[in-house]
JSON list of C-alpha atoms in Angstrom, two decimals:
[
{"chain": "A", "resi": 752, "resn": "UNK", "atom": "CA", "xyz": [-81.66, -74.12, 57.03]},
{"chain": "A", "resi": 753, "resn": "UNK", "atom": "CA", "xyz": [-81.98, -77.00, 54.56]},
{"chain": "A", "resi": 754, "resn": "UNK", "atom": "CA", "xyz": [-80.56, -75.63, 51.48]},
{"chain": "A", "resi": 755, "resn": "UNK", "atom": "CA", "xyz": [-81.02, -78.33, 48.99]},
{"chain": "A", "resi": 756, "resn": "UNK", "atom": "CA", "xyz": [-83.32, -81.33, 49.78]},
{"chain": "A", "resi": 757, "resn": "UNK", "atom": "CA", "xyz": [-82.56, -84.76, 49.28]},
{"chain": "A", "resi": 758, "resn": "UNK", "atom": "CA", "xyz": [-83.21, -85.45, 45.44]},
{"chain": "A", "resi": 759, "resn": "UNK", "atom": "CA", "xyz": [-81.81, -88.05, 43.02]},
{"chain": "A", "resi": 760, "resn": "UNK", "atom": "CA", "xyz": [-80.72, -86.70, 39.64]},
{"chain": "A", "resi": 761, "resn": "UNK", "atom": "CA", "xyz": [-79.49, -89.02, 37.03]},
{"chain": "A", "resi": 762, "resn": "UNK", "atom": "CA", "xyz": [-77.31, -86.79, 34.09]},
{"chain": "A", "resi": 763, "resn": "UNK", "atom": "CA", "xyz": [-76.26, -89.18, 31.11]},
{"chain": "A", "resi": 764, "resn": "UNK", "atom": "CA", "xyz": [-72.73, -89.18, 29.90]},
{"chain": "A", "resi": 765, "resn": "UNK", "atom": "CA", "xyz": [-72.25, -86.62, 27.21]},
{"chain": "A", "resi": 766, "resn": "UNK", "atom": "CA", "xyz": [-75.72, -84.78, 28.07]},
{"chain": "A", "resi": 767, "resn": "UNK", "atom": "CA", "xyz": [-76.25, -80.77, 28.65]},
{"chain": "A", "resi": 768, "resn": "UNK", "atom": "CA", "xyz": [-78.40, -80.28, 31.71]},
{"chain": "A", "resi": 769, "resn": "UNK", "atom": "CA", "xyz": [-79.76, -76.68, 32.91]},
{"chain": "A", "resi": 770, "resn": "UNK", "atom": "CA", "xyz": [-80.46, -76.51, 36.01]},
{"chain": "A", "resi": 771, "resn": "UNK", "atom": "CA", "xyz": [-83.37, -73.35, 36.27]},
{"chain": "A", "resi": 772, "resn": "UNK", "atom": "CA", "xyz": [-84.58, -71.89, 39.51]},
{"chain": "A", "resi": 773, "resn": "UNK", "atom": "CA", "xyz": [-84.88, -67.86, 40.88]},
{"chain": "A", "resi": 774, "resn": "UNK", "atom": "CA", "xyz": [-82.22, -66.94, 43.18]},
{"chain": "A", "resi": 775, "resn": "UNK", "atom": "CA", "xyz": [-81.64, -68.47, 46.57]},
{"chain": "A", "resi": 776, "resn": "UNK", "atom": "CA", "xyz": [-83.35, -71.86, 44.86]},
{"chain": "A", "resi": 777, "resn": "UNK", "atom": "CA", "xyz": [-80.71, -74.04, 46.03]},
{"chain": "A", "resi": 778, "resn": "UNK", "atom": "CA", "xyz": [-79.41, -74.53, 42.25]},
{"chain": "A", "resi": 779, "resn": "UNK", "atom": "CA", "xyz": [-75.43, -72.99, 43.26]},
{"chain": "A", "resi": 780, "resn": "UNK", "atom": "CA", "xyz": [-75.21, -75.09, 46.12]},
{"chain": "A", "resi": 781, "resn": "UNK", "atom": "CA", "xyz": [-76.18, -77.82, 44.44]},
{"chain": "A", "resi": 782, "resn": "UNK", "atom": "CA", "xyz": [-73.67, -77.47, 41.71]},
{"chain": "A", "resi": 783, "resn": "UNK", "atom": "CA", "xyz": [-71.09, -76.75, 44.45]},
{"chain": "A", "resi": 784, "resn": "UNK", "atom": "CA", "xyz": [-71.59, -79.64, 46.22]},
{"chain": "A", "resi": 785, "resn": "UNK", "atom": "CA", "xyz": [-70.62, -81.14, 42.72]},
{"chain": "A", "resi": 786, "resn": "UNK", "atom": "CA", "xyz": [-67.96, -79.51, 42.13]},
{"chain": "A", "resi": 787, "resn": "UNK", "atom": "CA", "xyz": [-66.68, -80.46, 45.83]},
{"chain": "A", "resi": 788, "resn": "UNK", "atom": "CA", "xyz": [-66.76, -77.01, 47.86]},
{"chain": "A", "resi": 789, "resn": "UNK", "atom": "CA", "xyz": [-69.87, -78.14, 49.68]},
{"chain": "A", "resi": 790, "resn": "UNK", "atom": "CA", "xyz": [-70.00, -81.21, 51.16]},
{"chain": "A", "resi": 791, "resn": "UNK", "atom": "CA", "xyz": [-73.36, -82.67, 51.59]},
{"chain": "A", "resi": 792, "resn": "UNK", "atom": "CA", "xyz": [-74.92, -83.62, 54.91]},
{"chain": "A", "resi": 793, "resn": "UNK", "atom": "CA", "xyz": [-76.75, -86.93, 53.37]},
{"chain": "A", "resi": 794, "resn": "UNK", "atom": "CA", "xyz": [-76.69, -88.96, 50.35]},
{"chain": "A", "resi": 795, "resn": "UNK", "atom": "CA", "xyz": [-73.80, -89.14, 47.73]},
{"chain": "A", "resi": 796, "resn": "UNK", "atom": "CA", "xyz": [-72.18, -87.77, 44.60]},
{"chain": "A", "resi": 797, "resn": "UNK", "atom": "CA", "xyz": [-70.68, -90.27, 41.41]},
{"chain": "A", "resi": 798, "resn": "UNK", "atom": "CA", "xyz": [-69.29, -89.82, 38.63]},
{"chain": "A", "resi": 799, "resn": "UNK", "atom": "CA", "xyz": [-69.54, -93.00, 36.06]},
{"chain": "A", "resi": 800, "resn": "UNK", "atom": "CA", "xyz": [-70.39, -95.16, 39.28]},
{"chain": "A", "resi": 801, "resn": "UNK", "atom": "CA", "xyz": [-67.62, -93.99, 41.48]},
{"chain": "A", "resi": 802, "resn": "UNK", "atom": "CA", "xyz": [-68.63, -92.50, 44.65]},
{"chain": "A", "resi": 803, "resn": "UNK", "atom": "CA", "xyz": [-66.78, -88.85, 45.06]},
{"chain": "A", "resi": 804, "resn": "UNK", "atom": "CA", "xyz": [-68.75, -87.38, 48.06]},
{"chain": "A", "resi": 805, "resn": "UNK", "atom": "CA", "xyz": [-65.25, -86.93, 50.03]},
{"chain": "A", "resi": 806, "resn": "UNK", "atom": "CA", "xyz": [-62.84, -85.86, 47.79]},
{"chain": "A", "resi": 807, "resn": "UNK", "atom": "CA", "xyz": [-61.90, -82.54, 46.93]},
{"chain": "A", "resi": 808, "resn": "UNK", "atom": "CA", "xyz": [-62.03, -80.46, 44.35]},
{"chain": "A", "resi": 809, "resn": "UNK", "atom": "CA", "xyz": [-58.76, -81.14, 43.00]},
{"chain": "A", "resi": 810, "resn": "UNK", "atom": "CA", "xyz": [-59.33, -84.61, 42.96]},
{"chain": "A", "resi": 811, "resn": "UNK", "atom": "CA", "xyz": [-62.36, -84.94, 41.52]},
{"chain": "A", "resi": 812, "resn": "UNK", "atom": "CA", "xyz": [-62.97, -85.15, 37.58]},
{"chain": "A", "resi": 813, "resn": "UNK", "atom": "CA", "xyz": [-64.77, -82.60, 37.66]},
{"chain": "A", "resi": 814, "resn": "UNK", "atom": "CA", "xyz": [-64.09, -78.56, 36.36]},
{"chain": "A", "resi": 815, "resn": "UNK", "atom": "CA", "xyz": [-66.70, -75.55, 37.11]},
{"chain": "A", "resi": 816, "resn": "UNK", "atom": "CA", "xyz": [-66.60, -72.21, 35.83]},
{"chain": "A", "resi": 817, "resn": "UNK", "atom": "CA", "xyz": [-67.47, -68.98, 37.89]},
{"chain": "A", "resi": 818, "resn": "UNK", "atom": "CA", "xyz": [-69.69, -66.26, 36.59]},
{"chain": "A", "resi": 819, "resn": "UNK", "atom": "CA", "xyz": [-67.04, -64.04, 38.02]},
{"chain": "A", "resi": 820, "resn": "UNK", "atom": "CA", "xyz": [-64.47, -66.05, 35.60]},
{"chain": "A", "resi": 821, "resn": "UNK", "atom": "CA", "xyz": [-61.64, -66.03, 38.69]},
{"chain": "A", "resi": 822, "resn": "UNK", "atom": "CA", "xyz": [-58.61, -65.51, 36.13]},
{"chain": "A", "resi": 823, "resn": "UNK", "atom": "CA", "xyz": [-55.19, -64.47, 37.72]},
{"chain": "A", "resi": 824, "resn": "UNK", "atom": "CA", "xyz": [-54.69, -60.74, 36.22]},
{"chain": "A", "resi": 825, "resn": "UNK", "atom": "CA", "xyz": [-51.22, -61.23, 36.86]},
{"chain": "A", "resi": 826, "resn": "UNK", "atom": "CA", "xyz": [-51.28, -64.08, 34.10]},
{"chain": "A", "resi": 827, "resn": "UNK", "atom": "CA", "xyz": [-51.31, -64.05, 30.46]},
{"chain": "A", "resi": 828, "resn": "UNK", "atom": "CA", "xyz": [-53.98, -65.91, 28.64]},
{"chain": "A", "resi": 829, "resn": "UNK", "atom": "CA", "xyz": [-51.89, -69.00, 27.77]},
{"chain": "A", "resi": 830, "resn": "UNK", "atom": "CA", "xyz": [-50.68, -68.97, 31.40]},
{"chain": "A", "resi": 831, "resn": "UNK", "atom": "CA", "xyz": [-54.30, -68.84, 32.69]},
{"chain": "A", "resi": 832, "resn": "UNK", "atom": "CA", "xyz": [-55.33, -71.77, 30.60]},
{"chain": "A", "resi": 833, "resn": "UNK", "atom": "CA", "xyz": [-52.49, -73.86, 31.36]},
{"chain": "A", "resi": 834, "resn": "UNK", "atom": "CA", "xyz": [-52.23, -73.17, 35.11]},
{"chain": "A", "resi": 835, "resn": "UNK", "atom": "CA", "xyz": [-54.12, -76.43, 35.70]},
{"chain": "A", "resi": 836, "resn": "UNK", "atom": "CA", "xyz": [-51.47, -78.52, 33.56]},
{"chain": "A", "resi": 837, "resn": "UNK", "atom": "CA", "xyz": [-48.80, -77.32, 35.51]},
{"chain": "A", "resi": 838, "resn": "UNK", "atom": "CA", "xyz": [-50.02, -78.26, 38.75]},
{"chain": "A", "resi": 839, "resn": "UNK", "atom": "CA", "xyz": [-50.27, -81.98, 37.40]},
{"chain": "A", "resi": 840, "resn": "UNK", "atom": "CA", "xyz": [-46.31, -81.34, 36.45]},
{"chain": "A", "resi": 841, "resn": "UNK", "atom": "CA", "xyz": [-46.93, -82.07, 33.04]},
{"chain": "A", "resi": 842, "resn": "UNK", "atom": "CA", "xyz": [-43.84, -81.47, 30.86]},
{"chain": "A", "resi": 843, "resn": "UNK", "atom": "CA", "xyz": [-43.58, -77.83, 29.02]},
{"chain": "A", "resi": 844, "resn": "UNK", "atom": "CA", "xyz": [-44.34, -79.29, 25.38]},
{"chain": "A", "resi": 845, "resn": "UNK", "atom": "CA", "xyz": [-47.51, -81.10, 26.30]},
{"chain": "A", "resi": 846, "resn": "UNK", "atom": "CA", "xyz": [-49.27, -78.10, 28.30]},
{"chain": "A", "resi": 847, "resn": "UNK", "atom": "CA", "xyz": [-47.99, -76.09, 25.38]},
{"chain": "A", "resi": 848, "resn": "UNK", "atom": "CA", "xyz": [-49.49, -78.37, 22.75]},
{"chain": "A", "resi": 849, "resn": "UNK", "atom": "CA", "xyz": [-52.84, -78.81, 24.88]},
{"chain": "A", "resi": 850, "resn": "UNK", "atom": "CA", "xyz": [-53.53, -74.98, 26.01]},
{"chain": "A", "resi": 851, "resn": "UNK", "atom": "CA", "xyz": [-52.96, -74.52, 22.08]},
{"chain": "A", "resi": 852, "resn": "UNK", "atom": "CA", "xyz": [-55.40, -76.69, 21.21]},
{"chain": "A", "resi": 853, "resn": "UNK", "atom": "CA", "xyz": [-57.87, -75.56, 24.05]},
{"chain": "A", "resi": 854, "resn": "UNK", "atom": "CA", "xyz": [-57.17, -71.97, 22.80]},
{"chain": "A", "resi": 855, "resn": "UNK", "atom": "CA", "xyz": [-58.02, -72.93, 19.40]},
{"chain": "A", "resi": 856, "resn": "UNK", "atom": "CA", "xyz": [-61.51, -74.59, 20.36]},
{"chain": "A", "resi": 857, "resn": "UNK", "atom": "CA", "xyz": [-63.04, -71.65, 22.17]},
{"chain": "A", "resi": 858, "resn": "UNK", "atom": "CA", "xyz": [-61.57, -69.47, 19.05]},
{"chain": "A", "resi": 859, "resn": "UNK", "atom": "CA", "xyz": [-58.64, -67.12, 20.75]},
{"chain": "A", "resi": 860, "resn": "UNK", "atom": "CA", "xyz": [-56.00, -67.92, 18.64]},
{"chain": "A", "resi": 861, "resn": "UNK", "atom": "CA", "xyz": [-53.95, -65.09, 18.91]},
{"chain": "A", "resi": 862, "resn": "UNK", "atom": "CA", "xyz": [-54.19, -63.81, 22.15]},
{"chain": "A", "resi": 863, "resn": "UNK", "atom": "CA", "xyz": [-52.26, -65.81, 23.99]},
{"chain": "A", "resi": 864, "resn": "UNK", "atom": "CA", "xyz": [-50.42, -63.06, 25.40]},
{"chain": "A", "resi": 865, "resn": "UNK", "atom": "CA", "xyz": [-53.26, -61.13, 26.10]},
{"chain": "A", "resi": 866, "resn": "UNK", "atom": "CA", "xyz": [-53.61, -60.27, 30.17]},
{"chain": "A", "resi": 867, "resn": "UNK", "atom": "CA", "xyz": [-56.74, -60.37, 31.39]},
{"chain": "A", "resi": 868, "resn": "UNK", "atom": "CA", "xyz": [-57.29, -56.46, 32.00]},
{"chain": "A", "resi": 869, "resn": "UNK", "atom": "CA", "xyz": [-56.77, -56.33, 27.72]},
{"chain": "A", "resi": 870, "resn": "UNK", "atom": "CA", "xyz": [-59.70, -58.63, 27.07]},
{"chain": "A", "resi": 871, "resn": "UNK", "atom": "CA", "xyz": [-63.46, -58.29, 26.51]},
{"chain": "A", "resi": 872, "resn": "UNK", "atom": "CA", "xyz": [-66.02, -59.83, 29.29]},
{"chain": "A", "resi": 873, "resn": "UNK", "atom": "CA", "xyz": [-66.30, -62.53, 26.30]},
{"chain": "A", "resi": 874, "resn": "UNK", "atom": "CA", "xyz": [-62.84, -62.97, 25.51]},
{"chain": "A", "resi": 875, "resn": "UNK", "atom": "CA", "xyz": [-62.36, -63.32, 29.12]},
{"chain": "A", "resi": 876, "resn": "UNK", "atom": "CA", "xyz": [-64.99, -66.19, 29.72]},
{"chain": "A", "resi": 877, "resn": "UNK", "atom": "CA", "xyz": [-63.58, -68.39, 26.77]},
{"chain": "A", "resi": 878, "resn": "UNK", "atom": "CA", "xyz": [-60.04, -68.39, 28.79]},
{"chain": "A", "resi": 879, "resn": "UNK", "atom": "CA", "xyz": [-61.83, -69.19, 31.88]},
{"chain": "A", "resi": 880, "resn": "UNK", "atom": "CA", "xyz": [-63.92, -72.07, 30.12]},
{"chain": "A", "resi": 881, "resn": "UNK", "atom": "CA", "xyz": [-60.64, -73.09, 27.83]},
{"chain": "A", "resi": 882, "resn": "UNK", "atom": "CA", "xyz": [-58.75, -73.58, 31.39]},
{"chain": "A", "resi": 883, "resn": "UNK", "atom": "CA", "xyz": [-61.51, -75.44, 32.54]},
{"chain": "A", "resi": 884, "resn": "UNK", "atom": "CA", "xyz": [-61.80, -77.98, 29.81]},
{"chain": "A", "resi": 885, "resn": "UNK", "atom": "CA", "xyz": [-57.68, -78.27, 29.15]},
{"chain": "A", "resi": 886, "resn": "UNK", "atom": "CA", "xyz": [-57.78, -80.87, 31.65]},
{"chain": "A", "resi": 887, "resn": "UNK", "atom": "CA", "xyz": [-60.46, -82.54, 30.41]},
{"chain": "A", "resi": 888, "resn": "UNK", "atom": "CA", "xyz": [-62.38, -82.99, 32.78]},
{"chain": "A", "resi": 889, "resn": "UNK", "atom": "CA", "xyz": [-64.90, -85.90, 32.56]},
{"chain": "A", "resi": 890, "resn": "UNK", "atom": "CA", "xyz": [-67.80, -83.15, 33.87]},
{"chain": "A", "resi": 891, "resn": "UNK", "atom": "CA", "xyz": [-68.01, -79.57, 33.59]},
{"chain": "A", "resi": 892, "resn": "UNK", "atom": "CA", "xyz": [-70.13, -76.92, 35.33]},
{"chain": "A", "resi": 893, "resn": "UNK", "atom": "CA", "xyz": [-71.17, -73.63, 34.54]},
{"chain": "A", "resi": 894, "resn": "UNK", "atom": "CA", "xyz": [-72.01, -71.48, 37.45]},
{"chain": "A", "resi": 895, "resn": "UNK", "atom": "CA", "xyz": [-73.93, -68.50, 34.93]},
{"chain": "A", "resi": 896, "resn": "UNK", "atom": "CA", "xyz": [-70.87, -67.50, 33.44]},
{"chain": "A", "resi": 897, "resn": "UNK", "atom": "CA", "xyz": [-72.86, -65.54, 31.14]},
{"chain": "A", "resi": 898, "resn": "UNK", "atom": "CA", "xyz": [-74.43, -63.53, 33.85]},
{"chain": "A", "resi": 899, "resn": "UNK", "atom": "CA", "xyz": [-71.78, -60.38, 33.47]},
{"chain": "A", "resi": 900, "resn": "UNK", "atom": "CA", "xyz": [-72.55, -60.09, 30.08]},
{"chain": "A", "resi": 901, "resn": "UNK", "atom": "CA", "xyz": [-74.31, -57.69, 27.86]},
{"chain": "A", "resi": 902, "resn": "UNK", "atom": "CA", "xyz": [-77.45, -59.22, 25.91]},
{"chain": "A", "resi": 903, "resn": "UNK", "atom": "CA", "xyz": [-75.92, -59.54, 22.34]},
{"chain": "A", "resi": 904, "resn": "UNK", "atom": "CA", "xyz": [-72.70, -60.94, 23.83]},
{"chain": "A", "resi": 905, "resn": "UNK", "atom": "CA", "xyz": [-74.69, -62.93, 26.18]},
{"chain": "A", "resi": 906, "resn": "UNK", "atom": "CA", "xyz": [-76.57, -64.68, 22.76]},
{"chain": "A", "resi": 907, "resn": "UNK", "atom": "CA", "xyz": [-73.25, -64.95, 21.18]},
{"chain": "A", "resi": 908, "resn": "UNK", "atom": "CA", "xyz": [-71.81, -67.12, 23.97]},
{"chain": "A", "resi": 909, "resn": "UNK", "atom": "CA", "xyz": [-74.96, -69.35, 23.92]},
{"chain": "A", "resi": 910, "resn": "UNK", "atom": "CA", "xyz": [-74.17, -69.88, 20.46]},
{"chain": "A", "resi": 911, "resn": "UNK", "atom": "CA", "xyz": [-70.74, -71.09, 21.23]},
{"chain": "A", "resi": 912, "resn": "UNK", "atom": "CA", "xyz": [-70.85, -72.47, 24.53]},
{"chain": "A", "resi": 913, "resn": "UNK", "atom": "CA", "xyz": [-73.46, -75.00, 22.68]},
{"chain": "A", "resi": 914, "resn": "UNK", "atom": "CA", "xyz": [-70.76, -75.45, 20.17]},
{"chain": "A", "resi": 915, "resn": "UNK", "atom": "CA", "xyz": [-68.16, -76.06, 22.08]},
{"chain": "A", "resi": 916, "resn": "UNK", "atom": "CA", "xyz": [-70.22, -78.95, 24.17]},
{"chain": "A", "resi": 917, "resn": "UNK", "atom": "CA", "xyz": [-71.04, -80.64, 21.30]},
{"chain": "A", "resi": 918, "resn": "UNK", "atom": "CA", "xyz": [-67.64, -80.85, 19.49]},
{"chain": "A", "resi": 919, "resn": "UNK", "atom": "CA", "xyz": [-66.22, -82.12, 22.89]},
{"chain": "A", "resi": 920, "resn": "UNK", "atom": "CA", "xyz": [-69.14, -83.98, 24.22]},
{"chain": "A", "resi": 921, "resn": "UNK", "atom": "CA", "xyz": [-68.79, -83.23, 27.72]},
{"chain": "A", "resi": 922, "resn": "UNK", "atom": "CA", "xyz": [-70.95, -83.96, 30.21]},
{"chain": "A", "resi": 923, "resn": "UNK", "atom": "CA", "xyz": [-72.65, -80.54, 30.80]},
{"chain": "A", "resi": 924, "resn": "UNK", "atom": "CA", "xyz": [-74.46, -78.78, 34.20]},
{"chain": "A", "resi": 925, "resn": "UNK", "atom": "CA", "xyz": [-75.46, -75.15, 33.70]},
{"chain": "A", "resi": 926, "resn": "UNK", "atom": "CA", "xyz": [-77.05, -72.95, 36.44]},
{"chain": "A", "resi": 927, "resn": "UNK", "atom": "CA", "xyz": [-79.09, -70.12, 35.26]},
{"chain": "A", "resi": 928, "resn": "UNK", "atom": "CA", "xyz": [-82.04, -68.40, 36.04]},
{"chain": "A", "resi": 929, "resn": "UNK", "atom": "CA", "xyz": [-83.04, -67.45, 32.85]},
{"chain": "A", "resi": 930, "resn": "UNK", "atom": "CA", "xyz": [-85.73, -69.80, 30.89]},
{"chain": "A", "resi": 931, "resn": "UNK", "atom": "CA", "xyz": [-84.80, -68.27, 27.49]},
{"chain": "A", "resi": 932, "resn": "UNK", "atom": "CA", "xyz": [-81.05, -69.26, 28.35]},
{"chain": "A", "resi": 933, "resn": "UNK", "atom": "CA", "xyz": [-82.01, -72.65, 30.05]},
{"chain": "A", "resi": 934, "resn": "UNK", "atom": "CA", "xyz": [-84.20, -73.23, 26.72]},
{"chain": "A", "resi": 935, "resn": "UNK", "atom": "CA", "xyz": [-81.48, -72.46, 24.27]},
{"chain": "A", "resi": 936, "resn": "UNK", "atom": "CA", "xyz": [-78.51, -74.29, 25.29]},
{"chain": "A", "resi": 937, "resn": "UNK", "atom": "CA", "xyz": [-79.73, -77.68, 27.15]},
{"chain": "A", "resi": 938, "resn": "UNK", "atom": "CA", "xyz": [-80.93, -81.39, 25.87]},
{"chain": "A", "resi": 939, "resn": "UNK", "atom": "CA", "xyz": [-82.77, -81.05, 29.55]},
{"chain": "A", "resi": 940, "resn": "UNK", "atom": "CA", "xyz": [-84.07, -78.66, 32.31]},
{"chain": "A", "resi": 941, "resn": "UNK", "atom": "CA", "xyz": [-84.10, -78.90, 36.01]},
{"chain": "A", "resi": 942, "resn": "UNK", "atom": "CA", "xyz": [-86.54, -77.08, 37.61]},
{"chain": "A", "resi": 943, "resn": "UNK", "atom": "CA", "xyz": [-85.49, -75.77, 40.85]},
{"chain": "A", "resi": 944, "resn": "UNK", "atom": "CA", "xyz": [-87.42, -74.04, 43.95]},
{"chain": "A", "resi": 945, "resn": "UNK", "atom": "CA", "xyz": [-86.91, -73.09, 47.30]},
{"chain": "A", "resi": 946, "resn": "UNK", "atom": "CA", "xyz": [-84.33, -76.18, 47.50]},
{"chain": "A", "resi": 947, "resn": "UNK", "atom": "CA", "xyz": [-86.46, -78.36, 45.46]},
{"chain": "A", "resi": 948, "resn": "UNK", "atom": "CA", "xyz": [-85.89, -80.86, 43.20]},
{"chain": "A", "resi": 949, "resn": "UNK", "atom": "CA", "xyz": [-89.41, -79.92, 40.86]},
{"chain": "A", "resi": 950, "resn": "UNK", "atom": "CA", "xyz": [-88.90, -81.93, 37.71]},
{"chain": "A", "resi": 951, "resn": "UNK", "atom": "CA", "xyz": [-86.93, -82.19, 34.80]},
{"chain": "A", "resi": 952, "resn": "UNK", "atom": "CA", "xyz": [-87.52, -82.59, 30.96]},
{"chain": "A", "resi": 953, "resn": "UNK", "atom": "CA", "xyz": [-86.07, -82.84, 27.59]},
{"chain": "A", "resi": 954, "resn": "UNK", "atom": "CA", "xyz": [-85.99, -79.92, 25.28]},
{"chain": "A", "resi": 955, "resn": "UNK", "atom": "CA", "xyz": [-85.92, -79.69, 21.24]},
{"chain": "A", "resi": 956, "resn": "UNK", "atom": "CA", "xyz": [-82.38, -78.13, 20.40]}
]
């Protein structure tokens, strides 16, 4: 089964790219093989000219973000966010500083000693996307994180996941299958089908 066919996708530095498609498109494997828990049978994968086809997740400069938000329930939030830092053995006052700071952009200030189980579905997807961009990352992907979310919350997070993208200016790939979503938060939209590369185009934001 050919999941994804051979396409060549060019994302500029800094830009927000939706990737739109129905389910079983190809558009999750695609961002997996990204991300580096695929690896692809042809072709390769760069970031800023540097082939990373072979290396793993953990070595690549890349971050993704689940739609099921994977946080460790046995963590606080501050320890969620800066479980990343400590694997890189960074010393106690820097992770502190930098999961403060990453708390602060995504707005949960206070609740750094929130567990999981005590926060909304919201709340819970800004500690998910403030662990993935403490390390900052020089790519980030969004796997529809928004997907468990009720509509009103669902247009709130558009609202700030746009914000946060543009006060960081990450480079940004977002799977979703919903136009209205793809619409609202990208400079661009890949159109996906049956493992097909369609097109792609700039939208008004």
């Amino acid at each position: 089964v050919t999941a994804v066919h051979p396409l060549d996708l060019d994302i500029p530095r800094g830009d927000f790219l939706a990737i739109l498609g129905p389910s079983g498109c190809g558009k999750t494997t695609l961002l997996r093989m990204m991300g580096g828990f695929v690896e692809p049978s042809t072709g390769r994968i760069e970031v800023n000219g540097a082939d990373i086809t072979h290396l793993g997740p953990e070595h690549r400069p890349i971050n993704m973000v689940f739609q099921g938000y994977g946080l460790f329930p046995h963590m606080n939030a501050r320890q969620n966010v800066g479980y990343g830092l400590r694997l890189k053995k960074l010393d106690r006052a820097a992770v502190d500083k930098r999961v403060r700071e990453a708390m602060a952009l995504v707005r949960l200030d206070g609740y750094e000693e929130h567990m999981p189980a005590q926060l909304s579905g919201g709340q819970q997807q800004r500690v998910a996307l403030a662990r993935a961009l403490v390390t900052r990352p020089k790519v980030l992907l969004l796997d529809e994180p928004l997907g468990a979310l009720d509509k009103h919350l669902r247009q709130e997070m558009q609202i700030e996941l746009r914000r946060i993208q543009r006060a960081v200016g990450i480079t940004t790939i977002f799977v979703t299958h919903d136009q209205e979503e793809a619409l609202t938060l990208s400079d661009r939209v890949a159109i996906f089908d049956a493992g097909l590369y369609q097109f792609d185009s700039g939208v008004a934001v």
